[in-house]
mmCIF file with all atom_site columns, C-alpha atoms and ligand atoms in Angstrom:
data_model
loop_
_atom_site.group_PDB
_atom_site.id
_atom_site.type_symbol
_atom_site.label_atom_id
_atom_site.label_alt_id
_atom_site.label_comp_id
_atom_site.label_asym_id
_atom_site.label_entity_id
_atom_site.label_seq_id
_atom_site.pdbx_PDB_ins_code
_atom_site.Cartn_x
_atom_site.Cartn_y
_atom_site.Cartn_z
_atom_site.occupancy
_atom_site.B_iso_or_equiv
_atom_site.pdbx_formal_charge
_atom_site.auth_seq_id
_atom_site.auth_comp_id
_atom_site.auth_asym_id
_atom_site.auth_atom_id
_atom_site.pdbx_PDB_model_num
ATOM   1   C  CA  . MET A 1 1   ? 13.942 55.782 -21.959 1.00 0.00 ? 1   MET A CA  1
ATOM   2   C  CA  . LYS A 1 2   ? 14.333 55.393 -18.228 1.00 0.00 ? 2   LYS A CA  1
ATOM   3   C  CA  . ARG A 1 3   ? 14.108 52.052 -16.523 1.00 0.00 ? 3   ARG A CA  1
ATOM   4   C  CA  . THR A 1 4   ? 12.630 51.807 -13.047 1.00 0.00 ? 4   THR A CA  1
ATOM   5   C  CA  . ILE A 1 5   ? 12.400 49.045 -10.455 1.00 0.00 ? 5   ILE A CA  1
ATOM   6   C  CA  . LEU A 1 6   ? 9.764  49.290 -7.732  1.00 0.00 ? 6   LEU A CA  1
ATOM   7   C  CA  . TRP A 1 7   ? 10.987 47.434 -4.652  1.00 0.00 ? 7   TRP A CA  1
ATOM   8   C  CA  . ASP A 1 8   ? 9.141  45.966 -1.744  1.00 0.00 ? 8   ASP A CA  1
ATOM   9   C  CA  . PHE A 1 9   ? 11.030 46.510 1.543   1.00 0.00 ? 9   PHE A CA  1
ATOM   10  C  CA  . ASP A 1 10  ? 10.358 43.889 4.268   1.00 0.00 ? 10  ASP A CA  1
ATOM   11  C  CA  . GLY A 1 11  ? 11.452 40.414 3.232   1.00 0.00 ? 11  GLY A CA  1
ATOM   12  C  CA  . THR A 1 12  ? 12.944 41.790 0.016   1.00 0.00 ? 12  THR A CA  1
ATOM   13  C  CA  . LEU A 1 13  ? 15.591 44.403 0.888   1.00 0.00 ? 13  LEU A CA  1
ATOM   14  C  CA  . ALA A 1 14  ? 15.628 44.040 4.672   1.00 0.00 ? 14  ALA A CA  1
ATOM   15  C  CA  . ARG A 1 15  ? 14.107 42.031 7.478   1.00 0.00 ? 15  ARG A CA  1
ATOM   16  C  CA  . ARG A 1 16  ? 13.216 42.684 11.072  1.00 0.00 ? 16  ARG A CA  1
ATOM   17  C  CA  . GLU A 1 17  ? 13.891 39.832 13.471  1.00 0.00 ? 17  GLU A CA  1
ATOM   18  C  CA  . GLY A 1 18  ? 10.528 38.631 14.790  1.00 0.00 ? 18  GLY A CA  1
ATOM   19  C  CA  . VAL A 1 19  ? 8.681  41.189 12.633  1.00 0.00 ? 19  VAL A CA  1
ATOM   20  C  CA  . TRP A 1 20  ? 5.610  42.579 14.498  1.00 0.00 ? 20  TRP A CA  1
ATOM   21  C  CA  . SER A 1 21  ? 5.283  39.730 17.002  1.00 0.00 ? 21  SER A CA  1
ATOM   22  C  CA  . GLY A 1 22  ? 8.877  40.404 18.007  1.00 0.00 ? 22  GLY A CA  1
ATOM   23  C  CA  . ALA A 1 23  ? 8.183  44.093 18.593  1.00 0.00 ? 23  ALA A CA  1
ATOM   24  C  CA  . LEU A 1 24  ? 5.166  43.351 20.814  1.00 0.00 ? 24  LEU A CA  1
ATOM   25  C  CA  . LEU A 1 25  ? 7.180  40.776 22.788  1.00 0.00 ? 25  LEU A CA  1
ATOM   26  C  CA  . GLN A 1 26  ? 10.004 43.298 23.267  1.00 0.00 ? 26  GLN A CA  1
ATOM   27  C  CA  . ALA A 1 27  ? 7.477  45.803 24.643  1.00 0.00 ? 27  ALA A CA  1
ATOM   28  C  CA  . LEU A 1 28  ? 6.306  43.120 27.092  1.00 0.00 ? 28  LEU A CA  1
ATOM   29  C  CA  . ASP A 1 29  ? 9.926  42.301 28.053  1.00 0.00 ? 29  ASP A CA  1
ATOM   30  C  CA  . GLN A 1 30  ? 10.439 45.980 28.831  1.00 0.00 ? 30  GLN A CA  1
ATOM   31  C  CA  . HIS A 1 31  ? 7.326  46.579 30.953  1.00 0.00 ? 31  HIS A CA  1
ATOM   32  C  CA  . CYS A 1 32  ? 6.374  43.104 32.180  1.00 0.00 ? 32  CYS A CA  1
ATOM   33  C  CA  . PRO A 1 33  ? 9.550  41.027 32.645  1.00 0.00 ? 33  PRO A CA  1
ATOM   34  C  CA  . GLY A 1 34  ? 8.752  37.357 33.170  1.00 0.00 ? 34  GLY A CA  1
ATOM   35  C  CA  . HIS A 1 35  ? 5.474  37.658 31.200  1.00 0.00 ? 35  HIS A CA  1
ATOM   36  C  CA  . GLY A 1 36  ? 5.909  34.115 29.840  1.00 0.00 ? 36  GLY A CA  1
ATOM   37  C  CA  . LEU A 1 37  ? 4.240  34.871 26.498  1.00 0.00 ? 37  LEU A CA  1
ATOM   38  C  CA  . CYS A 1 38  ? 5.621  33.780 23.131  1.00 0.00 ? 38  CYS A CA  1
ATOM   39  C  CA  . ARG A 1 39  ? 5.079  34.444 19.447  1.00 0.00 ? 39  ARG A CA  1
ATOM   40  C  CA  . ASP A 1 40  ? 2.234  31.925 19.251  1.00 0.00 ? 40  ASP A CA  1
ATOM   41  C  CA  . ASP A 1 41  ? 0.285  33.990 21.806  1.00 0.00 ? 41  ASP A CA  1
ATOM   42  C  CA  . ILE A 1 42  ? 0.753  37.184 19.804  1.00 0.00 ? 42  ILE A CA  1
ATOM   43  C  CA  . HIS A 1 43  ? 0.519  36.026 16.206  1.00 0.00 ? 43  HIS A CA  1
ATOM   44  C  CA  . PRO A 1 44  ? -3.201 35.080 16.003  1.00 0.00 ? 44  PRO A CA  1
ATOM   45  C  CA  . ARG A 1 45  ? -4.085 38.534 17.351  1.00 0.00 ? 45  ARG A CA  1
ATOM   46  C  CA  . ILE A 1 46  ? -2.091 40.453 14.735  1.00 0.00 ? 46  ILE A CA  1
ATOM   47  C  CA  . VAL A 1 47  ? -3.227 38.694 11.576  1.00 0.00 ? 47  VAL A CA  1
ATOM   48  C  CA  . HIS A 1 48  ? -5.944 41.341 11.426  1.00 0.00 ? 48  HIS A CA  1
ATOM   49  C  CA  . GLY A 1 49  ? -6.186 44.974 12.476  1.00 0.00 ? 49  GLY A CA  1
ATOM   50  C  CA  . PHE A 1 50  ? -3.296 46.349 10.413  1.00 0.00 ? 50  PHE A CA  1
ATOM   51  C  CA  . PRO A 1 51  ? -3.994 48.495 7.317   1.00 0.00 ? 51  PRO A CA  1
ATOM   52  C  CA  . TRP A 1 52  ? -2.404 45.932 4.977   1.00 0.00 ? 52  TRP A CA  1
ATOM   53  C  CA  . HIS A 1 53  ? -4.943 43.341 6.028   1.00 0.00 ? 53  HIS A CA  1
ATOM   54  C  CA  . TYR A 1 54  ? -7.581 45.397 4.203   1.00 0.00 ? 54  TYR A CA  1
ATOM   55  C  CA  . PRO A 1 55  ? -5.871 46.436 0.949   1.00 0.00 ? 55  PRO A CA  1
ATOM   56  C  CA  . GLU A 1 56  ? -9.215 46.960 -0.774  1.00 0.00 ? 56  GLU A CA  1
ATOM   57  C  CA  . THR A 1 57  ? -9.899 49.853 1.627   1.00 0.00 ? 57  THR A CA  1
ATOM   58  C  CA  . ALA A 1 58  ? -8.282 53.270 1.117   1.00 0.00 ? 58  ALA A CA  1
ATOM   59  C  CA  . HIS A 1 59  ? -7.118 55.042 4.275   1.00 0.00 ? 59  HIS A CA  1
ATOM   60  C  CA  . THR A 1 60  ? -6.161 58.447 2.979   1.00 0.00 ? 60  THR A CA  1
ATOM   61  C  CA  . HIS A 1 61  ? -7.674 59.973 6.129   1.00 0.00 ? 61  HIS A CA  1
ATOM   62  C  CA  . LEU A 1 62  ? -4.721 58.456 8.057   1.00 0.00 ? 62  LEU A CA  1
ATOM   63  C  CA  . ASN A 1 63  ? -1.976 60.053 5.934   1.00 0.00 ? 63  ASN A CA  1
ATOM   64  C  CA  . ARG A 1 64  ? -0.303 61.665 8.956   1.00 0.00 ? 64  ARG A CA  1
ATOM   65  C  CA  . PRO A 1 65  ? 1.964  59.640 11.224  1.00 0.00 ? 65  PRO A CA  1
ATOM   66  C  CA  . GLU A 1 66  ? 0.066  60.533 14.398  1.00 0.00 ? 66  GLU A CA  1
ATOM   67  C  CA  . ARG A 1 67  ? -3.285 59.601 12.892  1.00 0.00 ? 67  ARG A CA  1
ATOM   68  C  CA  . TRP A 1 68  ? -1.920 56.366 11.432  1.00 0.00 ? 68  TRP A CA  1
ATOM   69  C  CA  . TRP A 1 69  ? -0.348 55.336 14.722  1.00 0.00 ? 69  TRP A CA  1
ATOM   70  C  CA  . ARG A 1 70  ? -3.425 56.321 16.750  1.00 0.00 ? 70  ARG A CA  1
ATOM   71  C  CA  . GLN A 1 71  ? -5.457 53.859 14.711  1.00 0.00 ? 71  GLN A CA  1
ATOM   72  C  CA  . LEU A 1 72  ? -2.840 51.103 14.908  1.00 0.00 ? 72  LEU A CA  1
ATOM   73  C  CA  . CYS A 1 73  ? -2.198 51.680 18.629  1.00 0.00 ? 73  CYS A CA  1
ATOM   74  C  CA  . ASP A 1 74  ? -5.940 51.174 19.226  1.00 0.00 ? 74  ASP A CA  1
ATOM   75  C  CA  . HIS A 1 75  ? -5.527 47.692 17.762  1.00 0.00 ? 75  HIS A CA  1
ATOM   76  C  CA  . LEU A 1 76  ? -2.242 47.006 19.583  1.00 0.00 ? 76  LEU A CA  1
ATOM   77  C  CA  . ALA A 1 77  ? -3.830 48.076 22.890  1.00 0.00 ? 77  ALA A CA  1
ATOM   78  C  CA  . TRP A 1 78  ? -6.709 45.672 22.185  1.00 0.00 ? 78  TRP A CA  1
ATOM   79  C  CA  . VAL A 1 79  ? -4.136 42.874 21.616  1.00 0.00 ? 79  VAL A CA  1
ATOM   80  C  CA  . PHE A 1 80  ? -2.562 43.519 25.027  1.00 0.00 ? 80  PHE A CA  1
ATOM   81  C  CA  . ARG A 1 81  ? -5.961 43.767 26.749  1.00 0.00 ? 81  ARG A CA  1
ATOM   82  C  CA  . ASP A 1 82  ? -6.986 40.512 25.079  1.00 0.00 ? 82  ASP A CA  1
ATOM   83  C  CA  . LEU A 1 83  ? -3.818 38.947 26.542  1.00 0.00 ? 83  LEU A CA  1
ATOM   84  C  CA  . GLY A 1 84  ? -5.058 39.975 29.986  1.00 0.00 ? 84  GLY A CA  1
ATOM   85  C  CA  . TYR A 1 85  ? -3.398 43.347 30.631  1.00 0.00 ? 85  TYR A CA  1
ATOM   86  C  CA  . GLU A 1 86  ? -5.409 46.213 32.071  1.00 0.00 ? 86  GLU A CA  1
ATOM   87  C  CA  . ALA A 1 87  ? -6.273 49.167 29.832  1.00 0.00 ? 87  ALA A CA  1
ATOM   88  C  CA  . GLU A 1 88  ? -3.678 51.697 30.970  1.00 0.00 ? 88  GLU A CA  1
ATOM   89  C  CA  . LEU A 1 89  ? -0.797 49.224 30.775  1.00 0.00 ? 89  LEU A CA  1
ATOM   90  C  CA  . ALA A 1 90  ? -2.101 48.024 27.379  1.00 0.00 ? 90  ALA A CA  1
ATOM   91  C  CA  . GLU A 1 91  ? -1.889 51.634 26.077  1.00 0.00 ? 91  GLU A CA  1
ATOM   92  C  CA  . THR A 1 92  ? 1.658  51.952 27.380  1.00 0.00 ? 92  THR A CA  1
ATOM   93  C  CA  . LEU A 1 93  ? 2.632  48.664 25.747  1.00 0.00 ? 93  LEU A CA  1
ATOM   94  C  CA  . ALA A 1 94  ? 1.110  49.823 22.447  1.00 0.00 ? 94  ALA A CA  1
ATOM   95  C  CA  . ARG A 1 95  ? 3.069  53.100 22.542  1.00 0.00 ? 95  ARG A CA  1
ATOM   96  C  CA  . THR A 1 96  ? 6.260  51.216 23.383  1.00 0.00 ? 96  THR A CA  1
ATOM   97  C  CA  . THR A 1 97  ? 5.668  48.846 20.453  1.00 0.00 ? 97  THR A CA  1
ATOM   98  C  CA  . ARG A 1 98  ? 5.675  51.866 18.146  1.00 0.00 ? 98  ARG A CA  1
ATOM   99  C  CA  . ILE A 1 99  ? 9.043  53.040 19.484  1.00 0.00 ? 99  ILE A CA  1
ATOM   100 C  CA  . ILE A 1 100 ? 10.540 49.547 19.199  1.00 0.00 ? 100 ILE A CA  1
ATOM   101 C  CA  . TYR A 1 101 ? 9.199  48.850 15.702  1.00 0.00 ? 101 TYR A CA  1
ATOM   102 C  CA  . THR A 1 102 ? 10.473 52.141 14.261  1.00 0.00 ? 102 THR A CA  1
ATOM   103 C  CA  . ASP A 1 103 ? 13.999 51.640 15.619  1.00 0.00 ? 103 ASP A CA  1
ATOM   104 C  CA  . ALA A 1 104 ? 16.167 51.116 12.520  1.00 0.00 ? 104 ALA A CA  1
ATOM   105 C  CA  . THR A 1 105 ? 18.725 49.083 14.475  1.00 0.00 ? 105 THR A CA  1
ATOM   106 C  CA  . SER A 1 106 ? 16.202 46.211 14.566  1.00 0.00 ? 106 SER A CA  1
ATOM   107 C  CA  . PHE A 1 107 ? 16.307 45.891 10.758  1.00 0.00 ? 107 PHE A CA  1
ATOM   108 C  CA  . ARG A 1 108 ? 19.025 44.029 8.854   1.00 0.00 ? 108 ARG A CA  1
ATOM   109 C  CA  . LEU A 1 109 ? 19.757 44.347 5.157   1.00 0.00 ? 109 LEU A CA  1
ATOM   110 C  CA  . TYR A 1 110 ? 20.184 41.119 3.218   1.00 0.00 ? 110 TYR A CA  1
ATOM   111 C  CA  . ASP A 1 111 ? 23.805 40.584 2.135   1.00 0.00 ? 111 ASP A CA  1
ATOM   112 C  CA  . ASP A 1 112 ? 22.929 41.001 -1.549  1.00 0.00 ? 112 ASP A CA  1
ATOM   113 C  CA  . THR A 1 113 ? 20.782 44.126 -1.140  1.00 0.00 ? 113 THR A CA  1
ATOM   114 C  CA  . VAL A 1 114 ? 23.356 46.893 -1.598  1.00 0.00 ? 114 VAL A CA  1
ATOM   115 C  CA  . PRO A 1 115 ? 25.599 45.198 -4.201  1.00 0.00 ? 115 PRO A CA  1
ATOM   116 C  CA  . ALA A 1 116 ? 22.607 44.134 -6.311  1.00 0.00 ? 116 ALA A CA  1
ATOM   117 C  CA  . LEU A 1 117 ? 21.029 47.601 -6.153  1.00 0.00 ? 117 LEU A CA  1
ATOM   118 C  CA  . GLU A 1 118 ? 24.376 49.119 -7.144  1.00 0.00 ? 118 GLU A CA  1
ATOM   119 C  CA  . ALA A 1 119 ? 24.833 46.672 -10.019 1.00 0.00 ? 119 ALA A CA  1
ATOM   120 C  CA  . LEU A 1 120 ? 21.349 47.423 -11.337 1.00 0.00 ? 120 LEU A CA  1
ATOM   121 C  CA  . ARG A 1 121 ? 21.941 51.144 -11.018 1.00 0.00 ? 121 ARG A CA  1
ATOM   122 C  CA  . ALA A 1 122 ? 25.191 50.820 -12.957 1.00 0.00 ? 122 ALA A CA  1
ATOM   123 C  CA  . ALA A 1 123 ? 23.161 48.995 -15.624 1.00 0.00 ? 123 ALA A CA  1
ATOM   124 C  CA  . GLY A 1 124 ? 20.824 52.001 -15.922 1.00 0.00 ? 124 GLY A CA  1
ATOM   125 C  CA  . TRP A 1 125 ? 17.979 51.150 -13.534 1.00 0.00 ? 125 TRP A CA  1
ATOM   126 C  CA  . ARG A 1 126 ? 16.648 53.643 -11.025 1.00 0.00 ? 126 ARG A CA  1
ATOM   127 C  CA  . HIS A 1 127 ? 15.126 52.418 -7.801  1.00 0.00 ? 127 HIS A CA  1
ATOM   128 C  CA  . VAL A 1 128 ? 11.935 53.275 -5.895  1.00 0.00 ? 128 VAL A CA  1
ATOM   129 C  CA  . ILE A 1 129 ? 10.631 51.577 -2.741  1.00 0.00 ? 129 ILE A CA  1
ATOM   130 C  CA  . LEU A 1 130 ? 6.898  50.824 -2.665  1.00 0.00 ? 130 LEU A CA  1
ATOM   131 C  CA  . SER A 1 131 ? 6.052  49.163 0.618   1.00 0.00 ? 131 SER A CA  1
ATOM   132 C  CA  . ASN A 1 132 ? 3.095  48.387 2.850   1.00 0.00 ? 132 ASN A CA  1
ATOM   133 C  CA  . HIS A 1 133 ? 4.719  49.893 5.906   1.00 0.00 ? 133 HIS A CA  1
ATOM   134 C  CA  . VAL A 1 134 ? 4.760  52.411 8.736   1.00 0.00 ? 134 VAL A CA  1
ATOM   135 C  CA  . PRO A 1 135 ? 4.906  56.198 8.172   1.00 0.00 ? 135 PRO A CA  1
ATOM   136 C  CA  . GLU A 1 136 ? 8.552  56.232 9.316   1.00 0.00 ? 136 GLU A CA  1
ATOM   137 C  CA  . LEU A 1 137 ? 9.744  54.008 6.430   1.00 0.00 ? 137 LEU A CA  1
ATOM   138 C  CA  . PRO A 1 138 ? 11.740 56.799 4.703   1.00 0.00 ? 138 PRO A CA  1
ATOM   139 C  CA  . ASN A 1 139 ? 13.606 57.374 7.969   1.00 0.00 ? 139 ASN A CA  1
ATOM   140 C  CA  . LEU A 1 140 ? 14.295 53.645 8.396   1.00 0.00 ? 140 LEU A CA  1
ATOM   141 C  CA  . VAL A 1 141 ? 15.679 53.524 4.845   1.00 0.00 ? 141 VAL A CA  1
ATOM   142 C  CA  . ARG A 1 142 ? 17.871 56.558 5.568   1.00 0.00 ? 142 ARG A CA  1
ATOM   143 C  CA  . GLU A 1 143 ? 19.223 55.097 8.804   1.00 0.00 ? 143 GLU A CA  1
ATOM   144 C  CA  . LEU A 1 144 ? 20.027 51.822 7.054   1.00 0.00 ? 144 LEU A CA  1
ATOM   145 C  CA  . GLY A 1 145 ? 22.154 53.839 4.608   1.00 0.00 ? 145 GLY A CA  1
ATOM   146 C  CA  . LEU A 1 146 ? 20.020 52.975 1.576   1.00 0.00 ? 146 LEU A CA  1
ATOM   147 C  CA  . LEU A 1 147 ? 18.584 56.388 0.762   1.00 0.00 ? 147 LEU A CA  1
ATOM   148 C  CA  . PRO A 1 148 ? 21.277 57.420 -1.780  1.00 0.00 ? 148 PRO A CA  1
ATOM   149 C  CA  . LEU A 1 149 ? 20.331 54.386 -3.880  1.00 0.00 ? 149 LEU A CA  1
ATOM   150 C  CA  . PHE A 1 150 ? 16.649 55.359 -4.197  1.00 0.00 ? 150 PHE A CA  1
ATOM   151 C  CA  . ASP A 1 151 ? 14.872 58.051 -6.175  1.00 0.00 ? 151 ASP A CA  1
ATOM   152 C  CA  . ASP A 1 152 ? 11.880 57.788 -3.840  1.00 0.00 ? 152 ASP A CA  1
ATOM   153 C  CA  . VAL A 1 153 ? 10.590 55.852 -0.841  1.00 0.00 ? 153 VAL A CA  1
ATOM   154 C  CA  . ILE A 1 154 ? 6.824  55.367 -0.786  1.00 0.00 ? 154 ILE A CA  1
ATOM   155 C  CA  . SER A 1 155 ? 5.093  53.935 2.267   1.00 0.00 ? 155 SER A CA  1
ATOM   156 C  CA  . SER A 1 156 ? 1.458  52.889 2.073   1.00 0.00 ? 156 SER A CA  1
ATOM   157 C  CA  . ALA A 1 157 ? 0.945  54.659 5.402   1.00 0.00 ? 157 ALA A CA  1
ATOM   158 C  CA  . LEU A 1 158 ? 1.604  58.000 3.719   1.00 0.00 ? 158 LEU A CA  1
ATOM   159 C  CA  . ILE A 1 159 ? -0.330 57.477 0.479   1.00 0.00 ? 159 ILE A CA  1
ATOM   160 C  CA  . GLY A 1 160 ? -3.394 55.769 1.953   1.00 0.00 ? 160 GLY A CA  1
ATOM   161 C  CA  . TYR A 1 161 ? -3.335 52.673 -0.277  1.00 0.00 ? 161 TYR A CA  1
ATOM   162 C  CA  . GLU A 1 162 ? -1.875 49.241 0.382   1.00 0.00 ? 162 GLU A CA  1
ATOM   163 C  CA  . LYS A 1 163 ? -0.501 46.933 -2.292  1.00 0.00 ? 163 LYS A CA  1
ATOM   164 C  CA  . PRO A 1 164 ? -2.085 45.209 -4.192  1.00 0.00 ? 164 PRO A CA  1
ATOM   165 C  CA  . HIS A 1 165 ? -4.501 48.175 -4.546  1.00 0.00 ? 165 HIS A CA  1
ATOM   166 C  CA  . PRO A 1 166 ? -3.951 49.614 -8.056  1.00 0.00 ? 166 PRO A CA  1
ATOM   167 C  CA  . GLU A 1 167 ? -3.685 53.121 -6.617  1.00 0.00 ? 167 GLU A CA  1
ATOM   168 C  CA  . ALA A 1 168 ? -0.566 52.144 -4.644  1.00 0.00 ? 168 ALA A CA  1
ATOM   169 C  CA  . PHE A 1 169 ? 1.181  51.293 -7.920  1.00 0.00 ? 169 PHE A CA  1
ATOM   170 C  CA  . ALA A 1 170 ? -0.237 54.401 -9.587  1.00 0.00 ? 170 ALA A CA  1
ATOM   171 C  CA  . ALA A 1 171 ? 1.227  56.544 -6.809  1.00 0.00 ? 171 ALA A CA  1
ATOM   172 C  CA  . ALA A 1 172 ? 4.652  54.968 -7.339  1.00 0.00 ? 172 ALA A CA  1
ATOM   173 C  CA  . LEU A 1 173 ? 4.506  55.558 -11.086 1.00 0.00 ? 173 LEU A CA  1
ATOM   174 C  CA  . ARG A 1 174 ? 3.464  59.192 -10.551 1.00 0.00 ? 174 ARG A CA  1
ATOM   175 C  CA  . ALA A 1 175 ? 6.386  59.653 -8.149  1.00 0.00 ? 175 ALA A CA  1
ATOM   176 C  CA  . VAL A 1 176 ? 8.796  58.933 -10.992 1.00 0.00 ? 176 VAL A CA  1
ATOM   177 C  CA  . GLY A 1 177 ? 6.840  60.972 -13.517 1.00 0.00 ? 177 GLY A CA  1
ATOM   178 C  CA  . LEU A 1 178 ? 5.011  58.158 -15.295 1.00 0.00 ? 178 LEU A CA  1
ATOM   179 C  CA  . ARG A 1 179 ? 1.309  58.051 -16.103 1.00 0.00 ? 179 ARG A CA  1
ATOM   180 C  CA  . ALA A 1 180 ? 1.045  54.292 -16.493 1.00 0.00 ? 180 ALA A CA  1
ATOM   181 C  CA  . ALA A 1 181 ? 3.163  51.175 -16.867 1.00 0.00 ? 181 ALA A CA  1
ATOM   182 C  CA  . GLY A 1 182 ? 5.074  51.134 -20.152 1.00 0.00 ? 182 GLY A CA  1
ATOM   183 C  CA  . ASP A 1 183 ? 4.509  54.829 -20.760 1.00 0.00 ? 183 ASP A CA  1
ATOM   184 C  CA  . PRO A 1 184 ? 7.043  54.598 -22.365 1.00 0.00 ? 184 PRO A CA  1
ATOM   185 C  CA  . ASP A 1 185 ? 9.561  53.628 -19.705 1.00 0.00 ? 185 ASP A CA  1
ATOM   186 C  CA  . GLU A 1 186 ? 10.246 50.111 -18.577 1.00 0.00 ? 186 GLU A CA  1
ATOM   187 C  CA  . VAL A 1 187 ? 9.057  49.405 -15.031 1.00 0.00 ? 187 VAL A CA  1
ATOM   188 C  CA  . TRP A 1 188 ? 9.348  46.238 -12.944 1.00 0.00 ? 188 TRP A CA  1
ATOM   189 C  CA  . MET A 1 189 ? 8.169  45.335 -9.443  1.00 0.00 ? 189 MET A CA  1
ATOM   190 C  CA  . VAL A 1 190 ? 10.299 43.119 -7.192  1.00 0.00 ? 190 VAL A CA  1
ATOM   191 C  CA  . GLY A 1 191 ? 9.010  41.663 -3.922  1.00 0.00 ? 191 GLY A CA  1
ATOM   192 C  CA  . ASP A 1 192 ? 8.539  38.617 -1.717  1.00 0.00 ? 192 ASP A CA  1
ATOM   193 C  CA  . ASN A 1 193 ? 4.723  38.619 -1.631  1.00 0.00 ? 193 ASN A CA  1
ATOM   194 C  CA  . ALA A 1 194 ? 3.027  36.776 -4.491  1.00 0.00 ? 194 ALA A CA  1
ATOM   195 C  CA  . VAL A 1 195 ? -0.249 38.656 -3.975  1.00 0.00 ? 195 VAL A CA  1
ATOM   196 C  CA  . ALA A 1 196 ? 0.643  42.189 -2.848  1.00 0.00 ? 196 ALA A CA  1
ATOM   197 C  CA  . ASP A 1 197 ? 3.763  42.566 -4.976  1.00 0.00 ? 197 ASP A CA  1
ATOM   198 C  CA  . VAL A 1 198 ? 3.424  40.227 -7.939  1.00 0.00 ? 198 VAL A CA  1
ATOM   199 C  CA  . GLN A 1 199 ? -0.311 39.924 -8.628  1.00 0.00 ? 199 GLN A CA  1
ATOM   200 C  CA  . GLY A 1 200 ? -0.862 43.573 -7.700  1.00 0.00 ? 200 GLY A CA  1
ATOM   201 C  CA  . ALA A 1 201 ? 1.765  44.828 -10.130 1.00 0.00 ? 201 ALA A CA  1
ATOM   202 C  CA  . GLU A 1 202 ? 0.762  42.491 -12.942 1.00 0.00 ? 202 GLU A CA  1
ATOM   203 C  CA  . ALA A 1 203 ? -2.867 43.571 -12.583 1.00 0.00 ? 203 ALA A CA  1
ATOM   204 C  CA  . VAL A 1 204 ? -1.863 47.100 -13.587 1.00 0.00 ? 204 VAL A CA  1
ATOM   205 C  CA  . GLY A 1 205 ? 0.489  45.972 -16.358 1.00 0.00 ? 205 GLY A CA  1
ATOM   206 C  CA  . ILE A 1 206 ? 3.774  46.061 -14.443 1.00 0.00 ? 206 ILE A CA  1
ATOM   207 C  CA  . PRO A 1 207 ? 5.835  42.858 -14.825 1.00 0.00 ? 207 PRO A CA  1
ATOM   208 C  CA  . ALA A 1 208 ? 6.949  41.485 -11.481 1.00 0.00 ? 208 ALA A CA  1
ATOM   209 C  CA  . ILE A 1 209 ? 9.561  39.200 -9.943  1.00 0.00 ? 209 ILE A CA  1
ATOM   210 C  CA  . LEU A 1 210 ? 8.927  37.115 -6.833  1.00 0.00 ? 210 LEU A CA  1
ATOM   211 C  CA  . VAL A 1 211 ? 12.088 36.914 -4.713  1.00 0.00 ? 211 VAL A CA  1
ATOM   212 C  CA  . ARG A 1 212 ? 13.306 34.917 -1.720  1.00 0.00 ? 212 ARG A CA  1
ATOM   213 C  CA  . ARG A 1 213 ? 10.138 32.788 -1.530  1.00 0.00 ? 213 ARG A CA  1
ATOM   214 C  CA  . GLU A 1 214 ? 8.531  29.796 -3.137  1.00 0.00 ? 214 GLU A CA  1
ATOM   215 C  CA  . GLY A 1 215 ? 5.358  30.624 -5.002  1.00 0.00 ? 215 GLY A CA  1
ATOM   216 C  CA  . GLU A 1 216 ? 3.497  30.783 -8.254  1.00 0.00 ? 216 GLU A CA  1
ATOM   217 C  CA  . ALA A 1 217 ? 4.947  33.555 -10.374 1.00 0.00 ? 217 ALA A CA  1
ATOM   218 C  CA  . ARG A 1 218 ? 5.970  34.013 -13.990 1.00 0.00 ? 218 ARG A CA  1
ATOM   219 C  CA  . HIS A 1 219 ? 9.355  35.313 -12.824 1.00 0.00 ? 219 HIS A CA  1
ATOM   220 C  CA  . ARG A 1 220 ? 10.955 34.059 -9.632  1.00 0.00 ? 220 ARG A CA  1
ATOM   221 C  CA  . CYS A 1 221 ? 14.495 34.515 -8.251  1.00 0.00 ? 221 CYS A CA  1
ATOM   222 C  CA  . GLU A 1 222 ? 16.169 33.012 -5.195  1.00 0.00 ? 222 GLU A CA  1
ATOM   223 C  CA  . ASP A 1 223 ? 17.903 36.283 -4.398  1.00 0.00 ? 223 ASP A CA  1
ATOM   224 C  CA  . LEU A 1 224 ? 18.562 39.752 -5.771  1.00 0.00 ? 224 LEU A CA  1
ATOM   225 C  CA  . TRP A 1 225 ? 21.473 38.536 -7.890  1.00 0.00 ? 225 TRP A CA  1
ATOM   226 C  CA  . GLY A 1 226 ? 18.840 36.578 -9.787  1.00 0.00 ? 226 GLY A CA  1
ATOM   227 C  CA  . VAL A 1 227 ? 17.041 39.878 -10.412 1.00 0.00 ? 227 VAL A CA  1
ATOM   228 C  CA  . VAL A 1 228 ? 20.271 41.409 -11.732 1.00 0.00 ? 228 VAL A CA  1
ATOM   229 C  CA  . GLU A 1 229 ? 20.673 38.499 -14.152 1.00 0.00 ? 229 GLU A CA  1
ATOM   230 C  CA  . LEU A 1 230 ? 17.041 38.442 -15.230 1.00 0.00 ? 230 LEU A CA  1
ATOM   231 C  CA  . LEU A 1 231 ? 16.870 42.163 -15.952 1.00 0.00 ? 231 LEU A CA  1
ATOM   232 C  CA  . ALA A 1 232 ? 20.243 42.121 -17.706 1.00 0.00 ? 232 ALA A CA  1
ATOM   233 C  CA  . GLU A 1 233 ? 18.912 39.455 -20.069 1.00 0.00 ? 233 GLU A CA  1
ATOM   234 C  CA  . GLY A 1 234 ? 15.690 41.287 -20.791 1.00 0.00 ? 234 GLY A CA  1
ATOM   235 C  CA  . ARG A 1 235 ? 12.333 39.577 -20.716 1.00 0.00 ? 235 ARG A CA  1
HETATM 236 MG MG1 . LIG B 2 .   ? 7.580  41.987 1.783   1.00 0.00 ? 301 LIG B MG1 1
#
C-alpha cells in the first residue's frame, strides 16, 4: 500500500510577501513611482475576478498558460483602470504583474517545509502538490528546490478545476494512479484553507489536516511538524 499526502502550496509550504496585492503594488512601483496607493486600495478589487473565487465553475477552456493569463490580465487591467489609470497603462501594469507574481524569488519556504517533507518521505509517504494557483506553479516549485520531493505538482490553472471542486481532488488522485480515496491507498490532504483544502477533501472522502491557521477542523496542526506527528501516530 502506498501512502500519499496532497499538499496545498501558498500558506502551507511557501508564502509570497504581500501575495497578489503585493504583486500589483510592485507593478505600480515599477511604472508609476510615487503612486501613493496601498494594499487597502488594491485588496477590495481582487477579492473577485480570479478563478479560485468561482470554484463551482470549471475552466478547462483556459488550460493553456496564455489563455489563463489573458483572462486574468483582463481582470487585472480592470483593477488598474478602476484605480484611475488609462487603458494602455493598465494593460502594461497587468502584464508586469504577471512577470512579478511568477518570479520564484518572491516566494519563501517555511522553515519546517523541507525537513517535514523529508521526514514524512522517510516514513513512507509520497508527496503531491494540489494548489489553486497560476500555470507556472511547477516552475516555481522547481526554482524553490522542492521538485525532487514531489511525485507531481498539480495547479488548478492547468486542470481547469479549483479546490474545493471534487474534480480537482479526482485529478490529483488520478495523477498518482488512484481511482478514489482509500482505493486502497491511504491519502491525506494538508492545507491552510478550511474550505478549499479541508472541506473539499473531506467531501470526497479524503481526510484532511488544517495547518498554520485557526479554524474548525477535525485535525489541526500549528505547523508541519504537527503533521509529521499526527501521521506517524495514525488516525
Ligand atoms: Mg493555501
